[in-house]
Tab-separated table of C-alpha atoms and ligand atoms in Angstrom:
chain	number	residue	atom	x	y	z
A	1	MET	CA	120.457	-79.144	34.099
A	2	ARG	CA	121.882	-76.525	31.510
A	3	ALA	CA	125.329	-77.952	32.115
A	4	CYS	CA	123.938	-81.344	31.160
A	5	ARG	CA	122.216	-80.130	28.055
A	6	ARG	CA	125.556	-78.339	27.154
A	7	GLU	CA	123.990	-74.815	27.336
A	8	PRO	CA	125.790	-71.771	28.829
A	9	VAL	CA	126.057	-71.536	32.541
A	10	GLU	CA	126.997	-68.560	34.597
A	11	HIS	CA	129.427	-71.024	36.720
A	12	THR	CA	130.151	-74.798	36.672
A	13	PRO	CA	127.448	-76.823	38.682
A	14	VAL	CA	128.704	-78.988	41.546
A	15	TRP	CA	127.345	-81.869	43.393
A	16	PHE	CA	128.947	-85.006	45.029
A	17	MET	CA	128.206	-88.600	44.666
A	18	ARG	CA	127.279	-89.834	48.200
A	19	GLN	CA	126.800	-86.361	49.552
A	20	ALA	CA	123.761	-87.633	51.340
A	21	GLY	CA	124.769	-89.576	54.293
A	22	ARG	CA	127.817	-91.089	55.891
A	23	ALA	CA	130.104	-88.005	56.270
A	24	LEU	CA	127.433	-85.984	57.792
A	25	PRO	CA	126.855	-85.954	61.554
A	26	GLU	CA	123.294	-84.893	61.110
A	27	TYR	CA	122.765	-87.760	58.852
A	28	ARG	CA	124.061	-90.117	61.430
A	29	LYS	CA	121.759	-88.660	63.756
A	30	ALA	CA	118.621	-88.761	61.830
A	31	ARG	CA	119.269	-92.445	60.988
A	32	GLU	CA	120.180	-93.478	64.650
A	33	GLY	CA	119.168	-97.079	65.433
A	34	MET	CA	117.450	-97.469	61.917
A	35	PRO	CA	118.364	-100.006	59.337
A	36	MET	CA	119.561	-98.246	56.160
A	37	LEU	CA	116.658	-99.681	53.781
A	38	THR	CA	113.996	-99.077	56.235
A	39	SER	CA	115.215	-95.578	56.527
A	40	CYS	CA	114.640	-95.481	52.694
A	41	THR	CA	110.875	-96.214	52.951
A	42	ILE	CA	110.025	-93.293	55.161
A	43	PRO	CA	109.195	-90.433	52.687
A	44	GLU	CA	109.709	-87.557	55.394
A	45	LEU	CA	113.120	-89.072	56.631
A	46	VAL	CA	114.281	-89.589	52.871
A	47	ALA	CA	113.631	-86.035	52.226
A	48	GLU	CA	115.373	-84.716	55.249
A	49	ILE	CA	118.541	-86.716	54.603
A	50	THR	CA	118.431	-85.719	50.849
A	51	LEU	CA	118.211	-81.896	51.948
A	52	GLN	CA	120.890	-81.922	54.434
A	53	PRO	CA	123.792	-81.985	52.050
A	54	VAL	CA	122.116	-79.230	50.006
A	55	ARG	CA	121.922	-76.867	53.013
A	56	ARG	CA	125.202	-77.650	54.076
A	57	TYR	CA	127.494	-77.622	51.246
A	58	GLY	CA	125.400	-75.358	49.021
A	59	VAL	CA	125.584	-77.909	46.082
A	60	ASP	CA	123.627	-77.171	43.031
A	61	ALA	CA	121.645	-80.429	42.877
A	62	ALA	CA	120.192	-82.837	45.443
A	63	ILE	CA	120.774	-86.609	44.998
A	64	PHE	CA	117.719	-88.845	46.129
A	65	PHE	CA	118.491	-90.632	49.381
A	66	SER	CA	117.932	-94.393	48.572
A	67	ASP	CA	119.968	-97.312	47.413
A	68	ILE	CA	120.449	-99.213	44.049
A	69	VAL	CA	119.183	-102.398	45.755
A	70	LEU	CA	115.925	-100.883	46.984
A	71	PRO	CA	113.804	-101.998	44.062
A	72	LEU	CA	115.040	-105.436	44.923
A	73	LYS	CA	113.883	-105.155	48.497
A	74	ALA	CA	110.692	-103.813	47.465
A	75	ILE	CA	109.768	-106.990	45.363
A	76	GLY	CA	110.526	-108.940	48.573
A	77	LEU	CA	113.951	-110.528	47.871
A	78	GLY	CA	115.937	-111.390	51.001
A	79	LEU	CA	118.635	-108.622	51.327
A	80	GLU	CA	119.856	-106.061	53.879
A	81	ILE	CA	122.656	-103.343	54.037
A	82	LYS	CA	125.093	-104.336	56.634
A	83	PRO	CA	126.739	-101.481	58.059
A	84	GLY	CA	130.500	-101.233	57.019
A	85	VAL	CA	129.789	-103.761	54.333
A	86	GLY	CA	127.093	-102.900	51.886
A	87	PRO	CA	124.234	-104.996	50.389
A	88	VAL	CA	124.043	-108.602	51.500
A	89	ILE	CA	121.952	-111.165	49.518
A	90	GLU	CA	120.209	-114.198	51.538
A	91	GLN	CA	120.213	-116.452	48.686
A	92	PRO	CA	122.342	-115.436	45.816
A	93	VAL	CA	120.912	-115.606	42.324
A	94	ARG	CA	122.985	-118.295	40.257
A	95	THR	CA	120.357	-120.418	38.458
A	96	GLU	CA	117.317	-120.243	36.138
A	97	ALA	CA	115.139	-120.999	39.193
A	98	ASP	CA	116.735	-118.117	41.087
A	99	LEU	CA	116.114	-115.707	38.224
A	100	GLY	CA	112.297	-116.780	38.483
A	101	ARG	CA	112.460	-114.813	41.859
A	102	LEU	CA	113.054	-111.610	40.266
A	103	ARG	CA	110.127	-109.520	38.934
A	104	VAL	CA	109.470	-106.223	37.954
A	105	PRO	CA	107.905	-103.939	40.915
A	106	ASP	CA	104.587	-102.460	40.119
A	107	PRO	CA	104.587	-98.661	40.620
A	108	GLY	CA	102.387	-99.180	43.635
A	109	GLU	CA	105.227	-101.143	45.609
A	110	LEU	CA	107.331	-97.929	44.968
A	111	SER	CA	104.738	-95.494	45.944
A	112	PHE	CA	106.772	-94.368	48.883
A	113	ILE	CA	109.603	-93.321	46.458
A	114	ALA	CA	107.279	-91.240	44.368
A	115	GLU	CA	105.921	-89.677	47.778
A	116	ALA	CA	109.423	-88.696	48.873
A	117	VAL	CA	110.419	-87.214	45.320
A	118	ARG	CA	107.169	-85.079	45.734
A	119	ILE	CA	108.055	-83.674	49.006
A	120	LEU	CA	111.414	-82.885	47.744
A	121	THR	CA	110.786	-81.323	44.465
A	122	ALA	CA	108.376	-78.971	46.403
A	123	GLU	CA	110.942	-78.338	49.035
A	124	LEU	CA	113.890	-77.791	46.537
A	125	GLY	CA	112.148	-75.166	44.417
A	126	PRO	CA	114.610	-74.540	41.560
A	127	THR	CA	117.438	-76.931	42.753
A	128	PRO	CA	117.230	-80.076	40.625
A	129	LEU	CA	116.826	-83.552	42.295
A	130	ILE	CA	118.870	-86.334	40.641
A	131	GLY	CA	117.041	-89.575	40.777
A	132	PHE	CA	119.354	-92.755	40.337
A	133	GLY	CA	119.279	-96.480	39.887
A	134	GLY	CA	122.049	-99.323	39.626
A	135	ALA	CA	122.906	-100.551	36.406
A	136	PRO	CA	122.036	-104.193	35.218
A	137	PHE	CA	125.752	-105.165	35.715
A	138	THR	CA	126.511	-103.643	39.107
A	139	LEU	CA	123.214	-104.967	40.323
A	140	ALA	CA	124.003	-108.510	39.060
A	141	SER	CA	127.330	-108.570	40.810
A	142	TYR	CA	125.587	-108.111	44.288
A	143	LEU	CA	123.096	-110.656	43.198
A	144	ILE	CA	125.334	-113.360	41.909
A	145	GLU	CA	128.112	-112.859	44.590
A	146	GLY	CA	125.809	-112.407	47.503
A	147	GLY	CA	127.523	-109.292	48.634
A	148	PRO	CA	130.245	-106.890	47.657
A	149	SER	CA	133.102	-108.544	45.814
A	150	ARG	CA	136.679	-107.716	44.732
A	151	ASN	CA	137.292	-109.700	41.627
A	152	TYR	CA	133.547	-110.772	40.619
A	153	GLU	CA	134.718	-114.420	40.426
A	154	GLN	CA	131.031	-115.803	40.414
A	155	THR	CA	129.709	-113.000	38.199
A	156	LYS	CA	132.305	-113.693	35.477
A	157	ALA	CA	131.909	-117.449	36.091
A	158	MET	CA	128.352	-116.984	35.089
A	159	MET	CA	129.029	-114.659	32.109
A	160	TYR	CA	131.456	-116.733	30.375
A	161	GLY	CA	129.914	-120.224	31.660
A	162	ALA	CA	126.282	-119.628	31.282
A	163	PRO	CA	125.934	-116.534	28.896
A	164	ASP	CA	122.132	-117.023	28.212
A	165	LEU	CA	121.325	-117.159	32.026
A	166	PHE	CA	123.606	-113.975	32.397
A	167	ASP	CA	122.064	-111.969	29.725
A	168	ALA	CA	118.635	-112.781	30.844
A	169	LEU	CA	119.400	-111.839	34.541
A	170	LEU	CA	120.715	-108.394	33.090
A	171	ASP	CA	117.568	-107.972	30.847
A	172	ARG	CA	115.492	-108.562	33.841
A	173	LEU	CA	117.370	-106.237	36.049
A	174	ALA	CA	117.205	-103.552	33.077
A	175	ASP	CA	113.456	-103.755	33.463
A	176	ILE	CA	113.481	-103.638	37.282
A	177	THR	CA	115.868	-100.484	37.329
A	178	ALA	CA	113.746	-98.858	34.490
A	179	ALA	CA	110.706	-99.165	36.676
A	180	PHE	CA	112.661	-97.525	39.777
A	181	LEU	CA	113.819	-94.796	37.555
A	182	ARG	CA	110.374	-94.192	35.809
A	183	VAL	CA	108.838	-93.665	39.279
A	184	GLN	CA	111.459	-91.017	40.216
A	185	LEU	CA	111.152	-89.291	36.938
A	186	GLY	CA	107.199	-89.507	36.872
A	187	ALA	CA	107.038	-87.869	40.403
A	188	GLY	CA	109.386	-85.068	39.307
A	189	ALA	CA	113.126	-85.886	39.468
A	190	SER	CA	114.880	-83.463	37.024
A	191	ALA	CA	117.608	-85.886	36.020
A	192	VAL	CA	118.694	-89.396	36.550
A	193	GLN	CA	122.046	-91.148	37.171
A	194	LEU	CA	122.720	-94.783	36.084
A	195	PHE	CA	125.284	-96.136	38.359
A	196	ASP	CA	127.441	-98.911	36.902
A	197	SER	CA	129.938	-98.504	39.640
A	198	TRP	CA	131.593	-101.984	39.010
A	199	ALA	CA	131.628	-102.163	35.220
A	200	GLY	CA	135.337	-101.129	35.168
A	201	ALA	CA	135.983	-104.907	36.131
A	202	LEU	CA	135.132	-105.696	32.511
A	203	ALA	CA	137.267	-105.838	29.288
A	204	PRO	CA	135.324	-103.696	26.672
A	205	ALA	CA	134.529	-106.650	24.270
A	206	ASP	CA	132.622	-108.248	27.170
A	207	TYR	CA	131.031	-104.908	28.134
A	208	ARG	CA	129.840	-104.389	24.647
A	209	ARG	CA	128.592	-107.780	24.290
A	210	HIS	CA	126.866	-108.678	27.698
A	211	VAL	CA	126.310	-105.409	29.535
A	212	MET	CA	125.779	-102.549	27.115
A	213	PRO	CA	122.596	-103.973	25.623
A	214	ALA	CA	120.986	-103.953	29.162
A	215	SER	CA	122.129	-100.613	30.158
A	216	ALA	CA	121.155	-99.154	26.759
A	217	LYS	CA	117.596	-100.676	27.524
A	218	VAL	CA	117.485	-98.769	30.739
A	219	LEU	CA	118.587	-95.539	29.234
A	220	GLY	CA	116.193	-96.023	26.328
A	221	ALA	CA	113.213	-96.748	28.709
A	222	VAL	CA	113.609	-93.159	30.259
A	223	ALA	CA	114.542	-91.243	27.172
A	224	GLY	CA	110.992	-90.018	26.757
A	225	PHE	CA	111.014	-87.854	29.922
A	226	GLY	CA	113.493	-85.542	28.374
A	227	ALA	CA	115.425	-85.512	31.516
A	228	PRO	CA	119.285	-85.599	31.325
A	229	ARG	CA	120.553	-89.164	32.042
A	230	ILE	CA	124.107	-89.395	33.504
A	231	HIS	CA	125.801	-92.705	33.172
A	232	PHE	CA	128.748	-93.314	35.768
A	233	GLY	CA	131.163	-96.216	36.486
A	234	VAL	CA	134.566	-96.486	38.314
A	235	GLY	CA	137.790	-97.523	36.470
A	236	THR	CA	135.860	-97.203	33.192
A	237	GLY	CA	138.529	-95.350	31.274
A	238	GLU	CA	138.581	-98.073	28.570
A	239	LEU	CA	134.791	-97.964	28.546
A	240	LEU	CA	133.941	-94.328	28.204
A	241	ALA	CA	132.942	-94.269	24.555
A	242	LEU	CA	130.736	-97.296	25.112
A	243	MET	CA	128.987	-95.903	28.161
A	244	GLY	CA	128.235	-92.812	26.066
A	245	ALA	CA	126.850	-94.814	23.097
A	246	ALA	CA	124.841	-96.690	25.408
A	247	GLY	CA	122.466	-93.607	25.621
A	248	ALA	CA	123.715	-91.224	28.013
A	249	ASP	CA	123.494	-87.435	27.793
A	250	VAL	CA	126.552	-87.036	30.315
A	251	VAL	CA	129.257	-89.332	30.970
A	252	GLY	CA	130.606	-89.820	34.499
A	253	VAL	CA	134.290	-90.082	34.727
A	254	ASP	CA	136.365	-91.156	37.604
A	255	TRP	CA	139.763	-89.640	38.696
A	256	ARG	CA	141.900	-91.737	36.431
A	257	VAL	CA	141.297	-90.096	33.186
A	258	PRO	CA	141.757	-86.150	32.944
A	259	LEU	CA	138.618	-84.791	31.532
A	260	ASP	CA	140.122	-83.359	28.468
A	261	GLU	CA	141.136	-87.017	27.427
A	262	ALA	CA	137.733	-88.401	28.463
A	263	ALA	CA	136.104	-85.830	26.139
A	264	ARG	CA	138.386	-87.198	23.463
A	265	ARG	CA	137.249	-90.825	24.299
A	266	VAL	CA	133.686	-90.001	24.553
A	267	GLY	CA	133.371	-87.852	21.459
A	268	PRO	CA	131.180	-84.980	20.636
A	269	GLY	CA	127.541	-84.290	21.942
A	270	LYS	CA	127.783	-85.294	25.430
A	271	ALA	CA	128.465	-83.403	28.629
A	272	LEU	CA	131.014	-84.888	31.150
A	273	GLN	CA	130.791	-85.218	34.866
A	274	GLY	CA	133.806	-85.428	37.396
A	275	ASN	CA	136.279	-85.950	38.377
A	276	LEU	CA	138.220	-84.859	41.611
A	277	ASP	CA	139.832	-87.968	43.478
A	278	PRO	CA	137.700	-88.429	46.434
A	279	SER	CA	140.797	-89.118	48.433
A	280	VAL	CA	142.285	-85.533	47.765
A	281	VAL	CA	140.142	-84.087	50.638
A	282	PHE	CA	142.435	-85.708	53.169
A	283	ALA	CA	145.525	-83.509	52.019
A	284	PRO	CA	146.030	-80.249	53.178
A	285	TRP	CA	143.990	-77.375	51.637
A	286	ASP	CA	146.581	-76.162	49.102
A	287	ALA	CA	146.744	-79.593	47.626
A	288	VAL	CA	142.824	-79.723	47.537
A	289	GLU	CA	142.563	-76.146	45.985
A	290	ALA	CA	145.276	-77.134	43.320
A	291	ALA	CA	143.514	-80.495	42.392
A	292	THR	CA	140.076	-78.751	42.154
A	293	ARG	CA	141.711	-76.090	39.766
A	294	ARG	CA	143.443	-78.898	37.732
A	295	VAL	CA	139.643	-80.571	37.017
A	296	LEU	CA	138.370	-77.078	36.111
A	297	HIS	CA	141.346	-76.484	33.774
A	298	ASP	CA	140.979	-79.908	32.151
A	299	ALA	CA	137.242	-79.230	31.648
A	300	ALA	CA	137.805	-75.603	30.242
A	301	GLY	CA	137.333	-76.584	26.665
A	302	LEU	CA	134.157	-78.899	27.106
A	303	ASP	CA	130.819	-77.486	26.250
A	304	GLY	CA	129.151	-79.362	29.339
A	305	HIS	CA	130.736	-79.934	32.547
A	306	VAL	CA	129.364	-80.840	35.896
A	307	PHE	CA	131.858	-80.809	38.792
A	308	ASN	CA	131.849	-83.948	41.078
A	309	LEU	CA	134.104	-86.169	42.669
A	310	GLY	CA	135.495	-89.241	40.750
A	311	HIS	CA	133.534	-91.529	43.007
A	312	GLY	CA	131.549	-91.021	46.187
A	313	VAL	CA	132.393	-89.006	49.251
A	314	ALA	CA	134.467	-91.201	51.717
A	315	PRO	CA	132.614	-91.628	55.211
A	316	GLN	CA	135.884	-89.901	56.926
A	317	THR	CA	135.668	-86.753	54.778
A	318	ASN	CA	135.735	-83.535	56.815
A	319	PRO	CA	132.372	-81.781	55.520
A	320	ASP	CA	133.971	-78.259	55.748
A	321	VAL	CA	136.324	-79.379	52.976
A	322	LEU	CA	133.328	-80.089	50.794
A	323	THR	CA	131.824	-76.779	51.422
A	324	ARG	CA	135.096	-75.020	50.506
A	325	ILE	CA	135.417	-77.004	47.241
A	326	VAL	CA	131.819	-76.027	46.362
A	327	GLU	CA	132.780	-72.391	46.946
A	328	LEU	CA	135.958	-72.647	44.916
A	329	VAL	CA	134.244	-74.208	42.017
A	330	HIS	CA	131.717	-71.433	41.801
A	331	GLU	CA	134.209	-68.652	42.243
A	332	ALA	CA	136.799	-70.025	39.856
A	333	SER	CA	134.505	-71.010	37.153
A	334	SER	CA	132.412	-67.794	37.021
B	401	1CP	O1	125.884	-97.386	56.747
B	401	1CP	C1	125.128	-96.436	56.065
B	401	1CP	O2	125.061	-95.331	56.564
B	401	1CP	C2	124.660	-96.706	54.903
B	401	1CP	C3	125.599	-96.418	53.991
B	401	1CP	C4	124.958	-96.194	52.590
B	401	1CP	C5	124.085	-95.079	52.157
B	401	1CP	C6	124.230	-93.643	52.782
B	401	1CP	C7	124.638	-97.210	51.507
B	401	1CP	C8	125.022	-98.607	51.797
B	401	1CP	N1	123.929	-96.662	50.690
B	401	1CP	C9	123.629	-95.276	50.726
B	401	1CP	C10	122.946	-94.455	49.994
B	401	1CP	C11	123.238	-94.282	48.644
B	401	1CP	N2	123.607	-95.477	47.941
B	401	1CP	C12	122.891	-93.372	47.757
B	401	1CP	C13	122.486	-92.087	48.158
B	401	1CP	C14	122.477	-90.697	47.646
B	401	1CP	C15	124.003	-90.310	47.715
B	401	1CP	O3	124.679	-90.578	46.798
B	401	1CP	O4	124.238	-89.486	48.600
B	401	1CP	C16	123.349	-93.651	46.518
B	401	1CP	C17	123.442	-92.798	45.157
B	401	1CP	C18	123.826	-95.005	46.562
B	401	1CP	C19	124.083	-95.863	45.508
B	401	1CP	C20	124.904	-97.152	45.461
B	401	1CP	N3	124.708	-98.047	46.446
B	401	1CP	C21	126.009	-97.501	44.621
B	401	1CP	C22	126.331	-96.744	43.557
B	401	1CP	C23	127.206	-95.543	44.096
B	401	1CP	C24	128.583	-95.978	44.444
B	401	1CP	O5	128.795	-95.578	45.510
B	401	1CP	O6	129.322	-96.510	43.593
B	401	1CP	C25	126.468	-98.660	45.020
B	401	1CP	C26	127.408	-99.636	44.563
B	401	1CP	C27	125.504	-98.998	46.214
B	401	1CP	C28	125.524	-100.416	47.115
B	401	1CP	C29	125.991	-99.927	48.490
B	401	1CP	N4	125.114	-99.545	49.427
B	401	1CP	C30	125.780	-99.268	50.388
B	401	1CP	C31	127.172	-99.452	50.391
B	401	1CP	C32	128.020	-99.218	51.572
B	401	1CP	C33	127.263	-99.975	49.033
B	401	1CP	C34	128.702	-100.291	48.389
B	401	1CP	C35	129.204	-101.616	48.936
B	401	1CP	C36	130.242	-101.928	47.942
B	401	1CP	O7	131.311	-101.357	48.137
B	401	1CP	O8	130.134	-102.993	47.296
């Protein structure tokens, strides 16, 4: 939390996107036979899966085990997370009438989230819990396409062909994600990350006109909690300044832009998070060590740095390599 606020720290803090789940055998065991979104509704299980990587890796923060589509499931939208695929939507959202099916969840419909956060903040003690939500554009891409996409053809067809509907959809999603974040912060989460994972598909002018207002609405809606707000996307080198200006305290950077250059793009007054290439972990340790030291070197002049990967932990990652990276970051930065 001090690094997020650009205050002095005794060593660079580190956590990993997608640290909960996938790469961990204890995760696969805990979830055995249970659909992903069902597991997210059982507070004790959510707490256990959230704590697993903290125990194993010695990271400086926990990230809440859930998914960006969870609030959409909570309002009764037909969707599931297909193993090896990701979120799949029964009836894609492409018309005004479809938009009518999207409403903002009441806090009562997300009470199992609040319960899991309360269990976790009690168990974690001083270790912060990072809550999160999906940014409107990234959520919209799943809803419009009906699932994961490579080029976002339908999404862009709506953005350019029916801009009023597109803007209304993003505005509704902003309210939905804000409700999801408020429940987590209200129950005790220390910080939140807004994941706009797929915003890198957009040119800056389109981002500024159609996406930034909705993301700014989400970030503004939770400003009053005083908790750091992290804003992250993949392939967003050309959008870093806009993503910071949308209201973030910390800008997440993928591995394509060195952190010193990212800091110039973002400008003063914001901390940065990142940005080790998540595929580096498949190389021999010497290469992993050199790449990790490179990130710390690039970040040396920043006044706030949270070490992370440039995107999520890949499922085939050897967990022991992540443990060694945590040790190295702590040691080399202290
Ligand atoms: O099969 C399984 O085990 C389920 C895999 C899984 C897991 C563990 C999915 C499906 N979601 C999650 C949890 C999850 N999702 C977390 C937990 C905390 C952590 O980071 O450890 C978080 C923060 C998310 C957020 C999320 N879901 C994002 C944003 C972050 C990112 O990775 O870019 C996105 C894009 C999703 C959608 C999603 N859910 C699941 C998958 C495989 C995907 C991506 C699909 C695609 O490529 O489009």
